mmCIF file of C-alpha atoms in Angstrom:
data_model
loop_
_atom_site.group_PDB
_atom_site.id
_atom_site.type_symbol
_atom_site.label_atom_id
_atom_site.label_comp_id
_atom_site.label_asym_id
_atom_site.label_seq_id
_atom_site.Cartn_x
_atom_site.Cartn_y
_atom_site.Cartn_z
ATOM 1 C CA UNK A 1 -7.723 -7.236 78.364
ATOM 2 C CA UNK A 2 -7.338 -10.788 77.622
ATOM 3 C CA UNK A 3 -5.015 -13.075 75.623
ATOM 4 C CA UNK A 4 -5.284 -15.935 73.773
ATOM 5 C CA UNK A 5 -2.175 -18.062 72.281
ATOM 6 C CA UNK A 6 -2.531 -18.974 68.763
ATOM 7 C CA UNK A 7 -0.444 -22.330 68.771
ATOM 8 C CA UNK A 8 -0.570 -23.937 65.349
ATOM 9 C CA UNK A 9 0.813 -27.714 64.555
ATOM 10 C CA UNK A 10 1.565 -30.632 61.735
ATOM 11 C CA UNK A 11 3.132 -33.272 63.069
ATOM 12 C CA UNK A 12 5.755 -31.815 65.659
ATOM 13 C CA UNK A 13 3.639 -33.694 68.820
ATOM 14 C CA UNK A 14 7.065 -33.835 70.596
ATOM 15 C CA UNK A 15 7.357 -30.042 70.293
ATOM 16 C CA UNK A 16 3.836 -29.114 71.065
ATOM 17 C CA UNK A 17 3.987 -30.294 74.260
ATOM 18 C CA UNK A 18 6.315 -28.020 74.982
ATOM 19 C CA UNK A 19 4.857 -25.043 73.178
ATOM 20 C CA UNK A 20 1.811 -25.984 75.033
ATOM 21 C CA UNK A 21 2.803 -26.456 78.702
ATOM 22 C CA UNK A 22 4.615 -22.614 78.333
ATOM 23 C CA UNK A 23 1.000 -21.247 77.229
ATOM 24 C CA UNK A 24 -0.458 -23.147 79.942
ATOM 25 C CA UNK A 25 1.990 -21.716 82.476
ATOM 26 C CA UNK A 26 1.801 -18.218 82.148
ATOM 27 C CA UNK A 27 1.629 -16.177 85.134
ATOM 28 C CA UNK A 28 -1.676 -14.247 84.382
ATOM 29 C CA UNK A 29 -4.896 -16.493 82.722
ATOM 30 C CA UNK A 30 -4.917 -16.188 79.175
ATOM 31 C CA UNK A 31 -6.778 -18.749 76.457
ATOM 32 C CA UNK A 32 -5.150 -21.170 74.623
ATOM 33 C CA UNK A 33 -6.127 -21.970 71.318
ATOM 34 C CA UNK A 34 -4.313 -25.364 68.883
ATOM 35 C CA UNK A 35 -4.964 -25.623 65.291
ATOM 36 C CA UNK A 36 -3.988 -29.136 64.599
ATOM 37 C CA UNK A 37 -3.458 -28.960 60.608
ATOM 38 C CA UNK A 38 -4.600 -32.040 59.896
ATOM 39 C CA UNK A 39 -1.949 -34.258 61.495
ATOM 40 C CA UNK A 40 -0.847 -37.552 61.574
ATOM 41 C CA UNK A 41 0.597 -38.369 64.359
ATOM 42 C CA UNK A 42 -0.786 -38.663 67.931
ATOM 43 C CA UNK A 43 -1.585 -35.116 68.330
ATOM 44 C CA UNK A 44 -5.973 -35.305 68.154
ATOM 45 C CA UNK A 45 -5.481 -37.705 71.117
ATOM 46 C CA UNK A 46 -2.730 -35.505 72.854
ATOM 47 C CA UNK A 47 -4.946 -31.935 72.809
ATOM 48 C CA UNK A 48 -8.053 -34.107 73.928
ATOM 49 C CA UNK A 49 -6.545 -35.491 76.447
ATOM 50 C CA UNK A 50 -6.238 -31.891 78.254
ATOM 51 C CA UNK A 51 -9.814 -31.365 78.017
ATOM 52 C CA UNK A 52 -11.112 -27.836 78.888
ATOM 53 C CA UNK A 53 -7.513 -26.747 79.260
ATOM 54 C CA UNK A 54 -7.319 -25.591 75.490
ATOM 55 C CA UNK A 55 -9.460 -25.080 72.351
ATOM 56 C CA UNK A 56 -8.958 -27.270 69.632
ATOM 57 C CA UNK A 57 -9.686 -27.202 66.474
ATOM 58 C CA UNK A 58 -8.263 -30.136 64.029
ATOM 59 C CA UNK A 59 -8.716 -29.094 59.993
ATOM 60 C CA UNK A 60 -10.137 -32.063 57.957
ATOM 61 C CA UNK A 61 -7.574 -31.625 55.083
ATOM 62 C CA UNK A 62 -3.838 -29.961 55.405
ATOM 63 C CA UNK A 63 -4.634 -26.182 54.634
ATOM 64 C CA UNK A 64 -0.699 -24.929 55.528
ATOM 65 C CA UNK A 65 0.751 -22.574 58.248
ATOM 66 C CA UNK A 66 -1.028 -19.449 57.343
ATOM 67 C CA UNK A 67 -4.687 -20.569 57.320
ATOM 68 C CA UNK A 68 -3.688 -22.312 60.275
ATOM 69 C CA UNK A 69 -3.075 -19.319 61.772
ATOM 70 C CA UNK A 70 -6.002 -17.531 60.317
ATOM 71 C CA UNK A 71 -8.338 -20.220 61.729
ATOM 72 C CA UNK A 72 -6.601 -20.071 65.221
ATOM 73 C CA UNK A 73 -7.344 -16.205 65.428
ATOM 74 C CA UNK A 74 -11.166 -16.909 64.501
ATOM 75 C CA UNK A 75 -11.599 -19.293 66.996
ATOM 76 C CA UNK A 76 -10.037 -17.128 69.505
ATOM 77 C CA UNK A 77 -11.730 -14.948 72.268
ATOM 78 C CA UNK A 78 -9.398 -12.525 73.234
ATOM 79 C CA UNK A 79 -8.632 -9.100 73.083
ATOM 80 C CA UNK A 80 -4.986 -9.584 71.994
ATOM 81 C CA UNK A 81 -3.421 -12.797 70.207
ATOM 82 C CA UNK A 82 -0.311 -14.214 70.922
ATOM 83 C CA UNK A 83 1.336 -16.400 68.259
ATOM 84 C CA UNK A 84 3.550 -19.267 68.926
ATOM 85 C CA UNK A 85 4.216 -21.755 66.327
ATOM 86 C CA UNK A 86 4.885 -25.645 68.037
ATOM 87 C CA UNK A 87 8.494 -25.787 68.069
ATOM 88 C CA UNK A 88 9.109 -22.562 69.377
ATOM 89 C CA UNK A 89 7.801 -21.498 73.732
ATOM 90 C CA UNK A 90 7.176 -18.572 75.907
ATOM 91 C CA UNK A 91 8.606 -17.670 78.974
ATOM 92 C CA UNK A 92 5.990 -17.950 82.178
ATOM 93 C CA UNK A 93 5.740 -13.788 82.096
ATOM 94 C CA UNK A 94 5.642 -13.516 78.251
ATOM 95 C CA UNK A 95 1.853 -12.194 78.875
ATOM 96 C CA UNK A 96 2.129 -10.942 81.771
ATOM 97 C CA UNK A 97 4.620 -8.906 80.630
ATOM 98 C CA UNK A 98 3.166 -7.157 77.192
ATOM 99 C CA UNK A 99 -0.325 -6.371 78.952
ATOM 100 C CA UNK A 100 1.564 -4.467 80.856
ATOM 101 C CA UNK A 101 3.083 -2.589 78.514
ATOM 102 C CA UNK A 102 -0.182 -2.342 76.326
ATOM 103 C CA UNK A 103 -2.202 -1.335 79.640
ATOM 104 C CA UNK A 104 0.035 1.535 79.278
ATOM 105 C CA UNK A 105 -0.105 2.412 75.205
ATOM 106 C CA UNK A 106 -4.249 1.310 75.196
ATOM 107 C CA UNK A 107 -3.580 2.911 70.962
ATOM 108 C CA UNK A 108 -1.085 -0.207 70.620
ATOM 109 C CA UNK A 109 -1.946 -2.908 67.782
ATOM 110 C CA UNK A 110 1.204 -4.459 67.691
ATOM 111 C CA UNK A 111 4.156 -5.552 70.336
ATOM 112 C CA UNK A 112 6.866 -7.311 70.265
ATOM 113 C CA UNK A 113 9.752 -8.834 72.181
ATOM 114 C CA UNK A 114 13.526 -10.194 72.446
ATOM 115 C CA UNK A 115 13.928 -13.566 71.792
ATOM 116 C CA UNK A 116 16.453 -16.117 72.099
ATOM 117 C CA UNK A 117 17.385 -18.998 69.625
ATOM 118 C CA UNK A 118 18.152 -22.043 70.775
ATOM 119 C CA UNK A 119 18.908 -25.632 69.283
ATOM 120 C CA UNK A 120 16.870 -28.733 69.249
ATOM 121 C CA UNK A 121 18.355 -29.218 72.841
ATOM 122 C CA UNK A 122 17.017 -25.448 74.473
ATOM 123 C CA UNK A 123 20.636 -24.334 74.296
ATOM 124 C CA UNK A 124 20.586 -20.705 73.743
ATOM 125 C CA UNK A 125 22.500 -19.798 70.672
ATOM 126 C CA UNK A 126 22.236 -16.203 70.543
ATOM 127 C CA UNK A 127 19.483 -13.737 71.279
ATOM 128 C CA UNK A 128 17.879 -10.646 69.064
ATOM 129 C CA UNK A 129 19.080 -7.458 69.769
ATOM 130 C CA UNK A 130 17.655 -4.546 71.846
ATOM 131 C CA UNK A 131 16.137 -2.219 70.306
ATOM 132 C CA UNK A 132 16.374 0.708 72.919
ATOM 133 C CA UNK A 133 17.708 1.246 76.132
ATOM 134 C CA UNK A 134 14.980 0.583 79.252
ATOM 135 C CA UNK A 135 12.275 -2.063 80.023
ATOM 136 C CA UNK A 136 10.553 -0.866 76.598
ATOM 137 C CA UNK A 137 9.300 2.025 74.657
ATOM 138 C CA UNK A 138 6.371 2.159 72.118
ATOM 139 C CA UNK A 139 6.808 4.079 68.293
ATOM 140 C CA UNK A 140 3.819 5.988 67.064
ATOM 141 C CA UNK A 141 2.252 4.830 64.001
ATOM 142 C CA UNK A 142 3.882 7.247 61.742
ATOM 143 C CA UNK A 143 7.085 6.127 62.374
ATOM 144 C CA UNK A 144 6.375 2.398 61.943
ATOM 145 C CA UNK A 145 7.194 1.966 58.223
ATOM 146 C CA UNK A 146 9.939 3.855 58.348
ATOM 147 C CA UNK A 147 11.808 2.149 61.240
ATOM 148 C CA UNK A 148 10.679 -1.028 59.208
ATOM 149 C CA UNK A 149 12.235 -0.198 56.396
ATOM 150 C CA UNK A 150 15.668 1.022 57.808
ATOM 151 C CA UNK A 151 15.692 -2.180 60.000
ATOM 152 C CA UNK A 152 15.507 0.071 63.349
ATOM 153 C CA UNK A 153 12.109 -1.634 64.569
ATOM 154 C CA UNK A 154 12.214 -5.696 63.634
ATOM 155 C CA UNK A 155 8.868 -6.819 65.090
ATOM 156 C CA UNK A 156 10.655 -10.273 64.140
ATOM 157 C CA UNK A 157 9.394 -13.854 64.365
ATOM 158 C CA UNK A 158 5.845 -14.940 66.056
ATOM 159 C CA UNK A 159 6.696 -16.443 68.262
ATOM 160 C CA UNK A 160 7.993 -12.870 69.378
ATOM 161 C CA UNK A 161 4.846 -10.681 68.572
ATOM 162 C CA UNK A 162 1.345 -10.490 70.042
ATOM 163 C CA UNK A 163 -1.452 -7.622 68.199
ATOM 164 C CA UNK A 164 -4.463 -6.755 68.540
ATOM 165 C CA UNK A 165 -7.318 -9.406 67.170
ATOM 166 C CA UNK A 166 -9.571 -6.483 65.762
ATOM 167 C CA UNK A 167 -6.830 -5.067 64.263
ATOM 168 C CA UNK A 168 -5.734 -8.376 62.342
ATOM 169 C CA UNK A 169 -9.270 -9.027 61.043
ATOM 170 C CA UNK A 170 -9.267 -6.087 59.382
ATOM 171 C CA UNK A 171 -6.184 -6.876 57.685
ATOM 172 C CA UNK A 172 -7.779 -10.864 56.153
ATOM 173 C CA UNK A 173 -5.607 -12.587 58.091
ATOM 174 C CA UNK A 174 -1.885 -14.225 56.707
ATOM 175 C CA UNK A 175 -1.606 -14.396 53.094
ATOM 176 C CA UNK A 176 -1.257 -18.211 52.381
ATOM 177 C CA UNK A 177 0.594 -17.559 48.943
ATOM 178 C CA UNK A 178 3.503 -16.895 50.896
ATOM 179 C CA UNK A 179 3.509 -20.227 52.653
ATOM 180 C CA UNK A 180 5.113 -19.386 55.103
ATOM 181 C CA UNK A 181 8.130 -17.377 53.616
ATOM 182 C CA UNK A 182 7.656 -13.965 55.347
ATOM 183 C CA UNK A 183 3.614 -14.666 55.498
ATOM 184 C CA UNK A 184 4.460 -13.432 59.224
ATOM 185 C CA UNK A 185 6.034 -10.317 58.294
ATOM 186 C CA UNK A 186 3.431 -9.245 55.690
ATOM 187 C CA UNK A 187 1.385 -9.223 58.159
ATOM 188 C CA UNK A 188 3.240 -6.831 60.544
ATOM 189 C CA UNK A 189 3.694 -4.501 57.849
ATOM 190 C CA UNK A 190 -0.659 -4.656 57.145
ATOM 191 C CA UNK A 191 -1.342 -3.898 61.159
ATOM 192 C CA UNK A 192 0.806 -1.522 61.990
ATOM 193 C CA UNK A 193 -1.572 0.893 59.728
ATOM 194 C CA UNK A 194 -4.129 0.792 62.261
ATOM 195 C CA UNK A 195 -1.862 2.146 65.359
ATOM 196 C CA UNK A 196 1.269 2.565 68.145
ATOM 197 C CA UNK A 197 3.909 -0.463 68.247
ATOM 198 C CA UNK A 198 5.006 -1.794 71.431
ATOM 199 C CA UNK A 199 8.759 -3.302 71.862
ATOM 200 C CA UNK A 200 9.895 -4.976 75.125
ATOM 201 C CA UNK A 201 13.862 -5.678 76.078
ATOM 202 C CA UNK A 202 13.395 -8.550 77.390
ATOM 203 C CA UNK A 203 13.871 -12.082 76.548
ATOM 204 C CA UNK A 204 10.113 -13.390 76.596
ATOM 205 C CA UNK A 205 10.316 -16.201 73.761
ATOM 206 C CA UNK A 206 12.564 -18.843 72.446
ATOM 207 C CA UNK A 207 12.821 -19.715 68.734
ATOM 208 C CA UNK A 208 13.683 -23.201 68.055
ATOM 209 C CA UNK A 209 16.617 -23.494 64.969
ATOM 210 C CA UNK A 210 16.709 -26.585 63.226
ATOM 211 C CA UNK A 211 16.630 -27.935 60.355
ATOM 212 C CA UNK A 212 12.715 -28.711 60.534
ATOM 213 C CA UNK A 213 12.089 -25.240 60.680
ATOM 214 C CA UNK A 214 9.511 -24.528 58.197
ATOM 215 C CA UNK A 215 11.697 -21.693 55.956
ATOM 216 C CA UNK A 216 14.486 -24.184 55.670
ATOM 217 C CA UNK A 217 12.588 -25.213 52.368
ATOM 218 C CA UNK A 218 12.715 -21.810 50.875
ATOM 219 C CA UNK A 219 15.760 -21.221 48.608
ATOM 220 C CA UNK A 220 18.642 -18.076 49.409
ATOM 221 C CA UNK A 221 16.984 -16.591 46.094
ATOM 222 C CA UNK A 222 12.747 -17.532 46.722
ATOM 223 C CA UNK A 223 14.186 -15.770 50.359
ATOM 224 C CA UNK A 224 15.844 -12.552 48.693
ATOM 225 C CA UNK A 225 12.626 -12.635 46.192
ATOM 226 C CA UNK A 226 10.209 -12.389 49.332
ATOM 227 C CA UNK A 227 12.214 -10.069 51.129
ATOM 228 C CA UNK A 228 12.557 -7.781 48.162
ATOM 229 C CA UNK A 229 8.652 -8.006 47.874
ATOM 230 C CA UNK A 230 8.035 -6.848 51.918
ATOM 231 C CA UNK A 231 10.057 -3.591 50.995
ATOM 232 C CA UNK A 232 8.556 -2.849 48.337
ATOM 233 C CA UNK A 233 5.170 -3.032 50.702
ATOM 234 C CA UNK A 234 7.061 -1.394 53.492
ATOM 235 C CA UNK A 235 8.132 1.370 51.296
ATOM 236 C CA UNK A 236 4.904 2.376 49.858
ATOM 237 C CA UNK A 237 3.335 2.720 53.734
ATOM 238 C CA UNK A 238 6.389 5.190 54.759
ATOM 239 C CA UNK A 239 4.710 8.069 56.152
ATOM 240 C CA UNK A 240 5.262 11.469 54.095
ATOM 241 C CA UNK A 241 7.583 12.990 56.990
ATOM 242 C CA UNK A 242 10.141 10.749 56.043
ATOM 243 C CA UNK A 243 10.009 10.281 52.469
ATOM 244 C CA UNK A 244 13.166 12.523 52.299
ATOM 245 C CA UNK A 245 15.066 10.697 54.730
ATOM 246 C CA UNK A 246 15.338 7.020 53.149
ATOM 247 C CA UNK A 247 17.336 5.538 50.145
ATOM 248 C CA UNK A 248 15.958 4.772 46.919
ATOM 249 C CA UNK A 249 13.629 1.667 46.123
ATOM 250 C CA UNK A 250 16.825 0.655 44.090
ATOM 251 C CA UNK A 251 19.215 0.814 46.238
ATOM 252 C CA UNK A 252 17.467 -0.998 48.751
ATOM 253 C CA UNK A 253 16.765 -3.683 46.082
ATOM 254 C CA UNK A 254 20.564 -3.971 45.712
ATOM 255 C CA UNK A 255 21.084 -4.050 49.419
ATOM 256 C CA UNK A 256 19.290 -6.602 49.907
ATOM 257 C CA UNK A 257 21.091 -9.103 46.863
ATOM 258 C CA UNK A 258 24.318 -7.732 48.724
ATOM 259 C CA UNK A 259 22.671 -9.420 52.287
ATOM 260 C CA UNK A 260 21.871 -12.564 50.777
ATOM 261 C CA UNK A 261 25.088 -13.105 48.499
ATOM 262 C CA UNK A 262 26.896 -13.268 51.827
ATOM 263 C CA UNK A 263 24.950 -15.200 53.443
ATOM 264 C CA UNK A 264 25.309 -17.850 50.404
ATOM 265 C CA UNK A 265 28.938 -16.948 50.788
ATOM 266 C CA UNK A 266 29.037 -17.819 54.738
ATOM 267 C CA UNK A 267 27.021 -21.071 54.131
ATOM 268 C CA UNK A 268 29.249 -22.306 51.205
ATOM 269 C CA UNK A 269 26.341 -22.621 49.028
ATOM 270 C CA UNK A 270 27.668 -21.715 45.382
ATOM 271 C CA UNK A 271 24.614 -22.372 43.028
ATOM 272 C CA UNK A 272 22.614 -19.859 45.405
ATOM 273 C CA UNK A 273 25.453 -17.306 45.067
ATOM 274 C CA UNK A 274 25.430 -17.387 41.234
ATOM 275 C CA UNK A 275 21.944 -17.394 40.603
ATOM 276 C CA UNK A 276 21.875 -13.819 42.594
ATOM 277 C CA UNK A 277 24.788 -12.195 41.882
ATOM 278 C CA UNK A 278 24.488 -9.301 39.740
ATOM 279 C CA UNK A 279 25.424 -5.411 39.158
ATOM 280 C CA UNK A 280 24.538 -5.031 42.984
ATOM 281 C CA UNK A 281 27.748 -6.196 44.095
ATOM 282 C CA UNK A 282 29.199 -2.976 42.082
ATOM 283 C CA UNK A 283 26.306 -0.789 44.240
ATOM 284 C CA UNK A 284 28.525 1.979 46.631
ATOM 285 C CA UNK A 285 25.188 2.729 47.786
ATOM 286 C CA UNK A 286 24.026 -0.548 48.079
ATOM 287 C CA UNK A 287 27.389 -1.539 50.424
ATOM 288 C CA UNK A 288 26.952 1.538 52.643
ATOM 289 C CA UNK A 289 23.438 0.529 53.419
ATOM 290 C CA UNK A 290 24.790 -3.002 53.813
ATOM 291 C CA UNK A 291 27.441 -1.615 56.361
ATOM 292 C CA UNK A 292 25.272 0.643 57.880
ATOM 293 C CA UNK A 293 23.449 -2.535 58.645
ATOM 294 C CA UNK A 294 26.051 -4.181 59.908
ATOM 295 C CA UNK A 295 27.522 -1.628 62.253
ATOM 296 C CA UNK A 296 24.644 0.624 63.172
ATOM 297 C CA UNK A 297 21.717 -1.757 64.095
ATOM 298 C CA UNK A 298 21.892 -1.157 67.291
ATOM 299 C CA UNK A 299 21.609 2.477 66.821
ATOM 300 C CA UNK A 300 19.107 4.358 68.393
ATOM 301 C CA UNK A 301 16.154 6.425 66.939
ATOM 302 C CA UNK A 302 16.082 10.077 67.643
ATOM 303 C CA UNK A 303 14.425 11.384 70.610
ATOM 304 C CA UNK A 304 11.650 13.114 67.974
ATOM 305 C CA UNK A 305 10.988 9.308 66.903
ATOM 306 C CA UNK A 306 10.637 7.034 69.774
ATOM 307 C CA UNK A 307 8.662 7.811 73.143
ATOM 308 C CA UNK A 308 9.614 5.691 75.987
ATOM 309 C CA UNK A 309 7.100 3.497 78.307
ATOM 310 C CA UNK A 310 8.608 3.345 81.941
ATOM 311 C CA UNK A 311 7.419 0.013 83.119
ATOM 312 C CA UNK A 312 7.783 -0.734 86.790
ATOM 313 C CA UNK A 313 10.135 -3.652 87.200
ATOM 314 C CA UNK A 314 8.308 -6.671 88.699
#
């Protein structure tokens, strides 16, 4: 099995570095792969500069995130692709880590990992929950969608997730209309038809949060648009077994305007908060889900759901 990090860049050469060195210093050999997208800055002479080290590829004109990324995985060898985006990093066992989880789920497309956010200065802020209890457990592929769409199984940010190249081909890649507003997520949702998902407890990435961060230019409501568009996707992939077991379409819809009118609420930001507000907020199905949410994310799957991996502690 072999990896290769997908590290994509505009402009961040500060950041990179760091991205970089964490690729570069993971405990088991793995190929490292920067799509410079067209910068500006001193990043062509940077990536040079470390020779056989990496693969680079620079695009002549600013393409955006998602072809970015599409490129990366085409120029990639490996078996398995790790994502990182430049101001995000991986812990030294990141890889070392999910292949061995994978060596033990070989039907795996898909895994994924805690993470911690921290600031501009690498001070952790908070981390992603665990999903399960133990070193990690794997969900078959008809159970995917549904732990999707219930929020039970986040496969979260890339710089989180690693799948399976073949397996991401087949799906064309990021859609570059989203531009980068849940382009990352679409994906999950289009390659976890094609087999098992891995999830790790432990903390094997860091997510940068600033404001440079490339959704900051995406609006509460373009966000709750997006986000109601995923579900709809997720929803439509939730195997048959389940179908009886999850709310309507609608009241999904509304939970998710409920979500995102507090979060304009938290941040203070009126004009977001009016443009969304609507019958939702009068939804008693919309605020169970919403509390549900809030209380029970935690919560386990049943036994008959999720099959747990017992990795051996290194």
């Amino acid at each position: 099995m072999k990896f290769s990090v997908v590290i994509t860049t505009y402009n961040r050469l500060d950041l990179l570095r760091r991205a970089i060195d964490s690729a570069l210093q993971q405990t088991v050999p793995c190929e490292v792969v920067v799509v410079d997208d067209c910068s500006t800055d001193e990043t062509q002479n940077y990536v040079r500069s470390l020779g056989d080290c990496v693969v680079y590829h620079r695009n002549d004109v600013n393409q955006g995130h998602s072809s970015a990324v599409n490129t990366g995985v085409e120029k990639a060898s490996g078996d398995w692709i790790k994502f990182l985006d430049d101001d995000d990093y991986l812990d030294v066992k990141c890889i070392e880590q999910m292949a061995c989880a994978i060596a033990l789920c070989p039907d795996a497309v898909i895994c994924s990992c805690v993470a911690a956010q921290v600031d501009s200065n690498g001070v952790e802020l908070s981390r992603t929950p665990k999903t399960e209890p133990g070193l990690a457990f794997y969900i078959p592929q008809t159970d995917i969608h549904y732990g999707m769409l219930m929020e039970l199984v986040p496969f979260g940010t890339p710089v989180q997730v690693a799948c399976r190249r073949d397996a991401f081909l087949e799906t064309g890649g990021w859609d570059a209309q989203l531009n980068t507003n849940c382009d990352d997520i679409d994906s999950w949702i289009k390659i976890a038809q094609f087999g098992h998902a891995i999830f790790l407890n432990q903390c094997l990435a860091y997510r940068t949060i600033w404001t440079g961060a490339y959704n900051q230019k995406f609006s509460l409501k373009q966000r709750l648009d997006t986000n109601i568009l995923m579900k709809e996707k997720i929803y439509a992939l939730v195997n048959e077994k389940h179908r009886l077991q999850i709310p309507s379409l609608g009241h999904i819809k509304d939970y998710l305007k409920l979500h995102w009118l507090i979060v304009a609420l938290k941040q203070n930001n009126l004009p977001s908060f009016l443009s969304m507000l609507d019958t939702s907020i009068l939804s008693i199905s919309a605020w169970k889900l919403l509390l549900n949410a809030v209380y029970s994310r935690k919560s386990q799957m049943s036994n008959e759901r999720v099959n747990k991996l017992v990795l051996i502690e290194s």
